[in-house]
Protein backbone atom coordinates (compact mmCIF):
# COMPACT_ATOMS: atom_id res chain seq x y z
CA UNK A 1 0.00 0.00 0.00
CA UNK A 2 2.89 2.36 -0.81
CA UNK A 3 0.73 4.68 -2.88
CA UNK A 4 -1.93 4.94 -0.19
CA UNK A 5 0.77 5.71 2.34
CA UNK A 6 1.97 8.65 0.19
CA UNK A 7 -1.47 9.98 -0.72
CA UNK A 8 -3.26 9.62 2.58
CA UNK A 9 -0.98 8.69 5.46
CA UNK A 10 -3.81 9.16 7.96
CA UNK A 11 -6.08 6.52 6.41
CA UNK A 12 -3.07 4.31 5.63
CA UNK A 13 -2.05 4.32 9.29
CA UNK A 14 -5.56 3.53 10.52
CA UNK A 15 -5.78 0.56 8.15
CA UNK A 16 -2.39 -0.64 9.38
CA UNK A 17 -3.58 -0.26 12.98
CA UNK A 18 -6.74 -2.24 12.24
CA UNK A 19 -4.62 -4.91 10.54
CA UNK A 20 -2.48 -5.25 13.67
CA UNK A 21 -5.63 -5.33 15.84
CA UNK A 22 -7.13 -8.10 13.68
CA UNK A 23 -3.95 -10.14 14.09
CA UNK A 24 -3.43 -9.56 17.79
CA UNK A 25 -6.96 -10.18 19.02
CA UNK A 26 -9.27 -13.15 19.27
CA UNK A 27 -12.18 -12.13 17.04
CA UNK A 28 -15.37 -13.83 18.15
CA UNK A 29 -18.02 -11.78 16.36
CA UNK A 30 -19.94 -14.53 14.55
CA UNK A 31 -20.71 -12.41 11.49
CA UNK A 32 -17.02 -11.59 10.93
CA UNK A 33 -14.24 -13.57 9.30
CA UNK A 34 -10.88 -13.25 7.57
CA UNK A 35 -11.14 -13.40 3.77
CA UNK A 36 -8.30 -14.89 1.76
CA UNK A 37 -5.66 -12.80 0.06
CA UNK A 38 -7.24 -13.80 -3.28
CA UNK A 39 -10.62 -12.39 -2.21
CA UNK A 40 -8.92 -9.22 -0.98
CA UNK A 41 -7.11 -8.79 -4.29
CA UNK A 42 -10.31 -9.13 -6.32
CA UNK A 43 -12.07 -6.69 -3.97
CA UNK A 44 -9.27 -4.16 -4.38
CA UNK A 45 -9.14 -4.50 -8.17
CA UNK A 46 -9.81 -2.02 -11.02
CA UNK A 47 -13.29 -3.51 -11.40
CA UNK A 48 -14.34 -0.73 -9.03
CA UNK A 49 -13.95 1.56 -12.08
CA UNK A 50 -16.83 -0.01 -14.00
CA UNK A 51 -20.50 0.74 -14.44
CA UNK A 52 -22.69 -2.09 -15.71
CA UNK A 53 -26.38 -1.57 -14.94
CA UNK A 54 -28.38 -4.56 -16.10
CA UNK A 55 -27.44 -8.23 -16.28
CA UNK A 56 -24.88 -10.17 -18.35
CA UNK A 57 -25.82 -9.84 -22.04
CA UNK A 58 -28.51 -7.26 -21.20
CA UNK A 59 -26.62 -4.15 -20.06
CA UNK A 60 -27.37 -0.47 -20.36
CA UNK A 61 -23.68 0.31 -20.85
CA UNK A 62 -21.12 -0.73 -23.45
CA UNK A 63 -17.71 -2.05 -22.45
CA UNK A 64 -18.93 -5.15 -20.63
CA UNK A 65 -16.85 -7.79 -22.44
CA UNK A 66 -15.02 -8.85 -19.28
CA UNK A 67 -17.51 -7.82 -16.61
CA UNK A 68 -20.22 -9.99 -18.21
CA UNK A 69 -17.94 -13.01 -18.02
CA UNK A 70 -17.09 -12.32 -14.38
CA UNK A 71 -20.73 -12.01 -13.34
CA UNK A 72 -21.66 -15.17 -15.28
CA UNK A 73 -18.91 -17.11 -13.51
CA UNK A 74 -20.14 -15.88 -10.12
CA UNK A 75 -23.73 -16.86 -11.01
CA UNK A 76 -22.72 -20.29 -12.33
CA UNK A 77 -20.60 -21.01 -9.27
CA UNK A 78 -23.43 -20.00 -6.91
CA UNK A 79 -25.90 -22.21 -8.81
CA UNK A 80 -23.51 -25.16 -8.74
CA UNK A 81 -22.45 -24.79 -5.11
CA UNK A 82 -25.93 -24.28 -3.64
CA UNK A 83 -27.67 -26.42 -6.30
CA UNK A 84 -30.26 -23.78 -7.14
CA UNK A 85 -32.01 -22.80 -10.39
CA UNK A 86 -31.22 -19.12 -10.26
CA UNK A 87 -28.82 -16.76 -8.49
CA UNK A 88 -28.63 -12.98 -8.40
CA UNK A 89 -25.20 -11.87 -7.15
CA UNK A 90 -25.76 -8.10 -7.33
CA UNK A 91 -27.28 -7.13 -3.95
CA UNK A 92 -25.02 -4.65 -2.15
CA UNK A 93 -25.49 -6.41 1.17
CA UNK A 94 -27.89 -8.57 3.15
CA UNK A 95 -30.34 -5.87 4.19
CA UNK A 96 -30.97 -4.52 0.67
CA UNK A 97 -31.17 -8.12 -0.56
CA UNK A 98 -34.03 -8.88 1.84
CA UNK A 99 -35.68 -5.62 0.85
CA UNK A 100 -35.42 -6.70 -2.80
CA UNK A 101 -37.07 -10.05 -1.99
CA UNK A 102 -40.00 -8.32 -0.31
CA UNK A 103 -40.23 -5.72 -3.08
CA UNK A 104 -40.32 -8.57 -5.63
CA UNK A 105 -42.90 -10.74 -3.94
CA UNK A 106 -45.09 -8.62 -1.65
CA UNK A 107 -47.52 -5.77 -2.05
CA UNK A 108 -47.48 -2.83 0.37
CA UNK A 109 -49.31 -3.88 3.51
CA UNK A 110 -48.76 -7.63 3.08
CA UNK A 111 -47.52 -9.46 6.16
CA UNK A 112 -43.95 -10.59 6.80
CA UNK A 113 -43.58 -13.23 9.51
CA UNK A 114 -40.07 -13.50 10.93
CA UNK A 115 -38.22 -14.28 14.13
CA UNK A 116 -38.35 -11.36 16.54
CA UNK A 117 -35.08 -9.39 16.81
CA UNK A 118 -34.66 -9.81 20.60
CA UNK A 119 -35.15 -13.55 20.09
CA UNK A 120 -32.33 -13.79 17.56
CA UNK A 121 -33.96 -12.62 14.32
CA UNK A 122 -32.70 -9.87 12.02
CA UNK A 123 -33.94 -6.30 11.72
CA UNK A 124 -34.97 -6.99 8.12
CA UNK A 125 -37.38 -9.76 9.12
CA UNK A 126 -40.07 -7.22 9.98
CA UNK A 127 -38.72 -5.48 13.09
CA UNK A 128 -40.42 -2.08 13.67
CA UNK A 129 -37.22 0.00 13.49
CA UNK A 130 -36.58 -1.39 9.98
CA UNK A 131 -38.37 -0.32 6.81
CA UNK A 132 -39.46 -3.96 6.61
CA UNK A 133 -41.59 -3.51 9.73
CA UNK A 134 -43.16 -0.19 8.72
CA UNK A 135 -43.73 -0.49 4.99
CA UNK A 136 -45.18 -3.97 5.45
CA UNK A 137 -47.29 -5.46 8.21
CA UNK A 138 -45.31 -7.75 10.42
CA UNK A 139 -45.87 -10.70 12.72
CA UNK A 140 -42.94 -11.76 14.84
CA UNK A 141 -42.56 -15.27 16.20
CA UNK A 142 -40.51 -15.97 19.30
CA UNK A 143 -38.56 -18.83 20.85
CA UNK A 144 -39.85 -20.93 23.73
CA UNK A 145 -39.21 -19.44 27.18
CA UNK A 146 -37.63 -22.65 28.51
CA UNK A 147 -35.95 -24.39 25.57
CA UNK A 148 -35.08 -21.21 23.61
CA UNK A 149 -35.90 -23.00 20.35
CA UNK A 150 -38.72 -22.18 17.93
CA UNK A 151 -41.96 -23.95 18.73
CA UNK A 152 -43.85 -25.15 15.63
CA UNK A 153 -47.24 -25.36 17.33
CA UNK A 154 -47.00 -21.65 18.11
CA UNK A 155 -45.65 -20.83 14.66
CA UNK A 156 -48.49 -22.68 12.96
CA UNK A 157 -51.01 -20.93 15.20
CA UNK A 158 -49.52 -17.52 14.39
CA UNK A 159 -49.40 -18.25 10.66
CA UNK A 160 -53.06 -19.30 10.65
CA UNK A 161 -54.08 -16.15 12.50
CA UNK A 162 -51.85 -13.64 10.68
CA UNK A 163 -51.94 -15.12 7.14
CA UNK A 164 -48.42 -13.90 6.22
CA UNK A 165 -47.51 -13.53 2.55
CA UNK A 166 -43.95 -14.54 3.41
CA UNK A 167 -42.42 -16.52 6.27
CA UNK A 168 -38.74 -15.90 7.00
CA UNK A 169 -36.38 -18.37 8.65
CA UNK A 170 -32.94 -17.39 9.85
CA UNK A 171 -31.41 -15.09 12.37
CA UNK A 172 -28.31 -13.49 13.76
CA UNK A 173 -28.29 -14.98 17.23
CA UNK A 174 -29.93 -18.38 16.95
CA UNK A 175 -27.53 -21.15 18.01
CA UNK A 176 -29.64 -24.09 16.86
CA UNK A 177 -30.51 -25.78 13.56
CA UNK A 178 -33.32 -24.51 11.34
CA UNK A 179 -35.97 -27.08 10.49
CA UNK A 180 -36.73 -25.91 6.95
CA UNK A 181 -39.08 -28.82 6.28
CA UNK A 182 -41.43 -27.92 9.14
CA UNK A 183 -41.37 -24.26 8.13
CA UNK A 184 -42.24 -25.20 4.56
CA UNK A 185 -45.21 -27.24 5.78
CA UNK A 186 -46.55 -24.25 7.71
CA UNK A 187 -45.92 -21.95 4.73
CA UNK A 188 -47.74 -24.32 2.37
CA UNK A 189 -50.71 -24.61 4.70
CA UNK A 190 -51.27 -20.84 4.78
CA UNK A 191 -50.20 -20.13 1.20
CA UNK A 192 -47.07 -18.19 2.17
CA UNK A 193 -43.73 -17.96 0.37
CA UNK A 194 -40.82 -19.35 2.40
CA UNK A 195 -37.67 -17.22 2.50
CA UNK A 196 -34.62 -18.87 4.05
CA UNK A 197 -32.22 -16.15 5.16
CA UNK A 198 -29.03 -18.18 5.55
CA UNK A 199 -26.69 -15.20 5.99
CA UNK A 200 -25.08 -16.67 9.10
CA UNK A 201 -25.04 -20.32 8.10
CA UNK A 202 -24.32 -20.34 4.35
CA UNK A 203 -20.79 -21.66 4.92
CA UNK A 204 -22.14 -24.39 7.18
CA UNK A 205 -24.72 -25.41 4.58
CA UNK A 206 -22.27 -25.69 1.69
CA UNK A 207 -19.89 -27.44 4.08
CA UNK A 208 -22.57 -30.04 4.80
CA UNK A 209 -22.86 -29.36 8.55
CA UNK A 210 -26.29 -27.68 8.56
CA UNK A 211 -29.53 -28.91 6.89
CA UNK A 212 -30.03 -27.62 3.37
CA UNK A 213 -32.98 -25.26 2.71
CA UNK A 214 -32.96 -25.83 -1.05
CA UNK A 215 -35.59 -28.59 -1.17
CA UNK A 216 -37.97 -26.51 0.97
CA UNK A 217 -37.45 -22.75 0.51
CA UNK A 218 -38.89 -20.74 -2.38
CA UNK A 219 -36.22 -18.08 -2.03
CA UNK A 220 -32.84 -18.16 -0.28
CA UNK A 221 -30.89 -15.06 0.67
CA UNK A 222 -27.37 -15.03 2.00
CA UNK A 223 -24.75 -12.48 2.77
CA UNK A 224 -21.39 -13.49 1.34
CA UNK A 225 -19.10 -12.15 4.10
CA UNK A 226 -19.96 -14.26 7.15
CA UNK A 227 -19.31 -18.02 7.33
CA UNK A 228 -19.08 -18.08 3.51
CA UNK A 229 -15.84 -16.06 3.90
CA UNK A 230 -16.28 -13.79 0.89
CA UNK A 231 -16.41 -10.01 0.36
CA UNK A 232 -19.21 -7.87 1.81
CA UNK A 233 -22.18 -8.56 -0.41
CA UNK A 234 -25.20 -10.79 -0.79
CA UNK A 235 -26.91 -13.21 -3.15
CA UNK A 236 -30.54 -14.11 -3.73
CA UNK A 237 -31.19 -17.62 -4.99
CA UNK A 238 -34.54 -19.00 -6.04
CA UNK A 239 -36.52 -21.37 -8.16
CA UNK A 240 -37.01 -20.33 -11.79
CA UNK A 241 -40.58 -19.18 -11.19
CA UNK A 242 -39.34 -16.28 -9.01
CA UNK A 243 -36.21 -15.43 -11.01
CA UNK A 244 -37.61 -12.63 -13.14
CA UNK A 245 -39.35 -10.89 -10.24
CA UNK A 246 -36.20 -11.10 -8.08
CA UNK A 247 -33.91 -9.77 -10.82
CA UNK A 248 -36.26 -6.87 -11.58
CA UNK A 249 -36.52 -5.99 -7.90
CA UNK A 250 -32.73 -5.83 -7.46
CA UNK A 251 -32.26 -3.83 -10.67
CA UNK A 252 -33.92 -1.51 -11.57
CA UNK A 253 -36.21 -1.83 -8.54
CA UNK A 254 -33.79 -1.08 -5.78
CA UNK A 255 -30.24 -0.65 -7.03
CA UNK A 256 -28.23 0.93 -9.81
CA UNK A 257 -24.88 -0.41 -10.98
CA UNK A 258 -23.60 -3.60 -9.40
CA UNK A 259 -20.32 -3.50 -7.48
CA UNK A 260 -18.25 -5.46 -9.97
CA UNK A 261 -15.18 -5.70 -7.74
CA UNK A 262 -17.42 -7.40 -5.18
CA UNK A 263 -18.95 -9.68 -7.82
CA UNK A 264 -15.46 -10.85 -8.81
CA UNK A 265 -14.53 -11.45 -5.17
CA UNK A 266 -17.79 -13.39 -4.63
CA UNK A 267 -16.81 -15.61 -7.57
CA UNK A 268 -13.43 -16.24 -5.95
CA UNK A 269 -14.99 -16.99 -2.55
CA UNK A 270 -17.45 -19.42 -4.15
CA UNK A 271 -14.56 -21.23 -5.81
CA UNK A 272 -12.80 -21.49 -2.45
CA UNK A 273 -16.02 -22.66 -0.78
CA UNK A 274 -16.36 -25.58 -3.20
CA UNK A 275 -13.13 -27.23 -2.07
CA UNK A 276 -12.67 -30.12 0.39
CA UNK A 277 -10.65 -27.71 2.57
CA UNK A 278 -13.73 -25.54 2.98
CA UNK A 279 -15.81 -28.56 4.05
CA UNK A 280 -13.23 -29.28 6.73
CA UNK A 281 -13.34 -25.61 7.73
CA UNK A 282 -17.14 -25.70 8.12
CA UNK A 283 -16.94 -28.82 10.26
CA UNK A 284 -14.25 -27.25 12.42
CA UNK A 285 -16.29 -24.04 12.95
CA UNK A 286 -19.03 -26.15 14.52
CA UNK A 287 -16.74 -28.38 16.60
CA UNK A 288 -14.86 -25.31 17.85
CA UNK A 289 -18.14 -23.68 18.86
CA UNK A 290 -19.14 -26.83 20.75
CA UNK A 291 -15.78 -26.95 22.55
CA UNK A 292 -15.99 -23.28 23.52
CA UNK A 293 -19.60 -23.79 24.66
CA UNK A 294 -18.58 -26.79 26.80
CA UNK A 295 -15.75 -24.82 28.38
CA UNK A 296 -18.09 -21.92 29.20
CA UNK A 297 -20.73 -24.29 30.64
CA UNK A 298 -18.06 -25.93 32.80
CA UNK A 299 -17.20 -22.48 34.11
CA UNK A 300 -20.77 -21.75 35.17
CA UNK A 301 -21.88 -19.64 32.22
CA UNK A 302 -25.51 -19.84 31.22
CA UNK A 303 -25.96 -20.45 27.47
CA UNK A 304 -29.15 -19.66 25.60
CA UNK A 305 -30.71 -23.02 24.57
CA UNK A 306 -28.01 -24.74 26.65
CA UNK A 307 -25.38 -24.89 23.90
CA UNK A 308 -24.97 -24.71 20.15
CA UNK A 309 -25.43 -26.65 16.91
CA UNK A 310 -23.70 -24.09 14.72
CA UNK A 311 -20.91 -21.50 14.77
CA UNK A 312 -22.36 -19.22 17.46
CA UNK A 313 -23.00 -19.10 21.17
CA UNK A 314 -25.29 -16.78 23.08
CA UNK A 315 -24.39 -16.25 26.74
CA UNK A 316 -26.77 -14.87 29.37
CA UNK A 317 -24.51 -13.05 31.84
CA UNK A 318 -27.22 -12.45 34.45
CA UNK A 319 -25.87 -15.07 36.89
CA UNK A 320 -22.37 -13.54 36.58
CA UNK A 321 -23.71 -10.17 37.78
CA UNK A 322 -22.21 -8.36 34.77
CA UNK A 323 -24.31 -6.66 32.09
CA UNK A 324 -23.63 -7.29 28.40
CA UNK A 325 -22.16 -3.84 27.70
CA UNK A 326 -19.70 -4.12 30.56
CA UNK A 327 -18.80 -7.71 29.65
CA UNK A 328 -18.15 -6.90 25.99
CA UNK A 329 -15.99 -3.89 26.91
CA UNK A 330 -13.98 -5.89 29.45
CA UNK A 331 -13.39 -8.62 26.88
CA UNK A 332 -12.28 -6.09 24.26
CA UNK A 333 -9.79 -4.71 26.78
CA UNK A 334 -8.60 -8.31 27.21
CA UNK A 335 -8.09 -8.73 23.46
CA UNK A 336 -11.25 -10.74 22.87
CA UNK A 337 -13.71 -9.04 20.55
CA UNK A 338 -17.40 -9.94 20.75
CA UNK A 339 -20.69 -8.10 20.93
CA UNK A 340 -23.30 -7.48 23.57
CA UNK A 341 -26.60 -9.10 22.65
CA UNK A 342 -30.15 -9.42 23.88
CA UNK A 343 -31.17 -12.83 25.14
CA UNK A 344 -34.72 -14.22 24.70
CA UNK A 345 -37.15 -12.56 27.15
CA UNK A 346 -34.38 -10.13 28.14
CA UNK A 347 -35.63 -7.83 30.90
CA UNK A 348 -33.00 -5.25 29.81
CA UNK A 349 -33.06 -2.87 26.82
CA UNK A 350 -31.43 -3.72 23.43
CA UNK A 351 -28.76 -1.03 23.88
CA UNK A 352 -27.84 -2.46 27.28
CA UNK A 353 -28.76 -6.13 27.08
CA UNK A 354 -28.00 -9.10 29.34
CA UNK A 355 -25.98 -11.20 26.96
CA UNK A 356 -22.91 -11.70 24.81
CA UNK A 357 -22.63 -13.33 21.41
CA UNK A 358 -19.60 -15.37 20.41
CA UNK A 359 -18.79 -17.13 17.15
CA UNK A 360 -15.99 -19.22 15.68
CA UNK A 361 -15.75 -18.30 11.94
CA UNK A 362 -12.70 -16.01 12.31
CA UNK A 363 -10.69 -18.00 14.86
CA UNK A 364 -11.30 -21.18 12.84
CA UNK A 365 -10.01 -19.44 9.69
CA UNK A 366 -6.76 -18.92 11.59
CA UNK A 367 -6.48 -22.64 12.26
CA UNK A 368 -7.28 -22.50 15.97
CA UNK A 369 -8.71 -25.70 17.42
CA UNK A 370 -9.90 -27.37 20.62
CA UNK A 371 -6.96 -26.40 22.82
CA UNK A 372 -7.31 -22.74 21.82
CA UNK A 373 -11.09 -22.80 22.34
CA UNK A 374 -10.58 -24.08 25.89
CA UNK A 375 -7.97 -21.40 26.52
CA UNK A 376 -10.29 -18.72 25.12
CA UNK A 377 -13.07 -19.98 27.42
CA UNK A 378 -10.71 -19.64 30.37
CA UNK A 379 -9.78 -16.08 29.37
CA UNK A 380 -13.45 -15.14 28.92
CA UNK A 381 -14.15 -16.44 32.42
CA UNK A 382 -11.22 -14.49 33.90
CA UNK A 383 -12.11 -11.27 32.08
CA UNK A 384 -15.76 -11.40 33.17
CA UNK A 385 -14.70 -12.14 36.76
CA UNK A 386 -12.29 -9.17 36.64
CA UNK A 387 -14.41 -6.85 34.49
CA UNK A 388 -13.40 -3.84 36.65
CA UNK A 389 -9.74 -4.73 37.01
CA UNK A 390 -7.79 -2.95 34.28
CA UNK A 391 -4.48 -4.59 35.18
CA UNK A 392 -5.96 -8.07 35.00
CA UNK A 393 -7.54 -7.33 31.61
CA UNK A 394 -4.22 -6.02 30.34
CA UNK A 395 -2.42 -9.14 31.49
CA UNK A 396 -4.99 -11.33 29.67
CA UNK A 397 -4.61 -9.19 26.53
CA UNK A 398 -0.86 -9.85 26.52
CA UNK A 399 -1.47 -13.61 26.74
CA UNK A 400 -4.12 -13.40 23.99
CA UNK A 401 -1.73 -11.58 21.68
CA UNK A 402 1.02 -14.09 22.34
CA UNK A 403 -1.27 -16.95 21.31
CA UNK A 404 -2.68 -15.06 18.30
CA UNK A 405 0.81 -14.52 16.87
CA UNK A 406 1.15 -18.30 16.52
CA UNK A 407 -1.86 -18.39 14.13
CA UNK A 408 -1.41 -16.46 10.89
CA UNK A 409 -4.46 -14.45 9.86
CA UNK A 410 -5.50 -15.20 6.25
CA UNK A 411 -5.14 -12.18 3.99
CA UNK A 412 -2.80 -10.32 6.32
CA UNK A 413 0.96 -10.26 6.00
CA UNK A 414 2.88 -7.93 8.23
CA UNK A 415 5.95 -6.22 6.84
C1 LIG B 1 -26.09 -10.08 8.53
C2 LIG B 1 -27.50 -10.43 8.25
C3 LIG B 1 -28.29 -9.67 7.38
C4 LIG B 1 -27.88 -8.33 6.83
O1 LIG B 1 -26.69 -8.24 6.23
P1 LIG B 1 -25.96 -6.83 6.04
O2 LIG B 1 -24.95 -7.17 5.01
O3 LIG B 1 -25.38 -6.48 7.38
O4 LIG B 1 -26.96 -5.83 5.58
C5 LIG B 1 -29.56 -10.12 7.10
N1 LIG B 1 -30.04 -11.24 7.65
C6 LIG B 1 -29.32 -11.97 8.52
C7 LIG B 1 -29.91 -13.21 9.11
C8 LIG B 1 -28.03 -11.60 8.85
O5 LIG B 1 -27.33 -12.32 9.72
PDB file of C-alpha atoms and ligand atoms in Angstrom, residues 31 92-96 98 121-122 124-125 170-172 197-200 221 223 225-226 232-234 357, ligand 1:
ATOM      1  CA  UNK A  31     -20.706 -12.406  11.485  1.00  0.00           C
ATOM      2  CA  UNK A  92     -25.016  -4.646  -2.152  1.00  0.00           C
ATOM      3  CA  UNK A  93     -25.486  -6.409   1.171  1.00  0.00           C
ATOM      4  CA  UNK A  94     -27.887  -8.572   3.149  1.00  0.00           C
ATOM      5  CA  UNK A  95     -30.338  -5.868   4.190  1.00  0.00           C
ATOM      6  CA  UNK A  96     -30.972  -4.519   0.670  1.00  0.00           C
ATOM      7  CA  UNK A  98     -34.026  -8.876   1.843  1.00  0.00           C
ATOM      8  CA  UNK A 121     -33.958 -12.616  14.324  1.00  0.00           C
ATOM      9  CA  UNK A 122     -32.697  -9.874  12.019  1.00  0.00           C
ATOM     10  CA  UNK A 124     -34.974  -6.986   8.122  1.00  0.00           C
ATOM     11  CA  UNK A 125     -37.376  -9.760   9.125  1.00  0.00           C
ATOM     12  CA  UNK A 170     -32.941 -17.390   9.846  1.00  0.00           C
ATOM     13  CA  UNK A 171     -31.409 -15.091  12.369  1.00  0.00           C
ATOM     14  CA  UNK A 172     -28.306 -13.488  13.755  1.00  0.00           C
ATOM     15  CA  UNK A 197     -32.220 -16.151   5.161  1.00  0.00           C
ATOM     16  CA  UNK A 198     -29.026 -18.180   5.554  1.00  0.00           C
ATOM     17  CA  UNK A 199     -26.687 -15.202   5.993  1.00  0.00           C
ATOM     18  CA  UNK A 200     -25.079 -16.672   9.096  1.00  0.00           C
ATOM     19  CA  UNK A 221     -30.891 -15.064   0.668  1.00  0.00           C
ATOM     20  CA  UNK A 223     -24.749 -12.482   2.770  1.00  0.00           C
ATOM     21  CA  UNK A 225     -19.105 -12.148   4.096  1.00  0.00           C
ATOM     22  CA  UNK A 226     -19.965 -14.256   7.151  1.00  0.00           C
ATOM     23  CA  UNK A 232     -19.209  -7.867   1.808  1.00  0.00           C
ATOM     24  CA  UNK A 233     -22.179  -8.556  -0.407  1.00  0.00           C
ATOM     25  CA  UNK A 234     -25.201 -10.795  -0.795  1.00  0.00           C
ATOM     26  CA  UNK A 357     -22.634 -13.331  21.408  1.00  0.00           C
TER      27      UNK A 357
HETATM   28  C1  LIG B   1     -26.086 -10.082   8.533  1.00  0.00           C
HETATM   29  C2  LIG B   1     -27.499 -10.431   8.255  1.00  0.00           C
HETATM   30  C3  LIG B   1     -28.291  -9.673   7.378  1.00  0.00           C
HETATM   31  C4  LIG B   1     -27.885  -8.334   6.832  1.00  0.00           C
HETATM   32  O1  LIG B   1     -26.690  -8.243   6.232  1.00  0.00           O
HETATM   33  P1  LIG B   1     -25.957  -6.825   6.043  1.00  0.00           P
HETATM   34  O2  LIG B   1     -24.951  -7.175   5.005  1.00  0.00           O
HETATM   35  O3  LIG B   1     -25.382  -6.478   7.381  1.00  0.00           O
HETATM   36  O4  LIG B   1     -26.959  -5.832   5.580  1.00  0.00           O
HETATM   37  C5  LIG B   1     -29.563 -10.122   7.096  1.00  0.00           C
HETATM   38  N1  LIG B   1     -30.041 -11.241   7.649  1.00  0.00           N
HETATM   39  C6  LIG B   1     -29.324 -11.972   8.522  1.00  0.00           C
HETATM   40  C7  LIG B   1     -29.914 -13.211   9.107  1.00  0.00           C
HETATM   41  C8  LIG B   1     -28.033 -11.596   8.849  1.00  0.00           C
HETATM   42  O5  LIG B   1     -27.333 -12.324   9.721  1.00  0.00           O
END
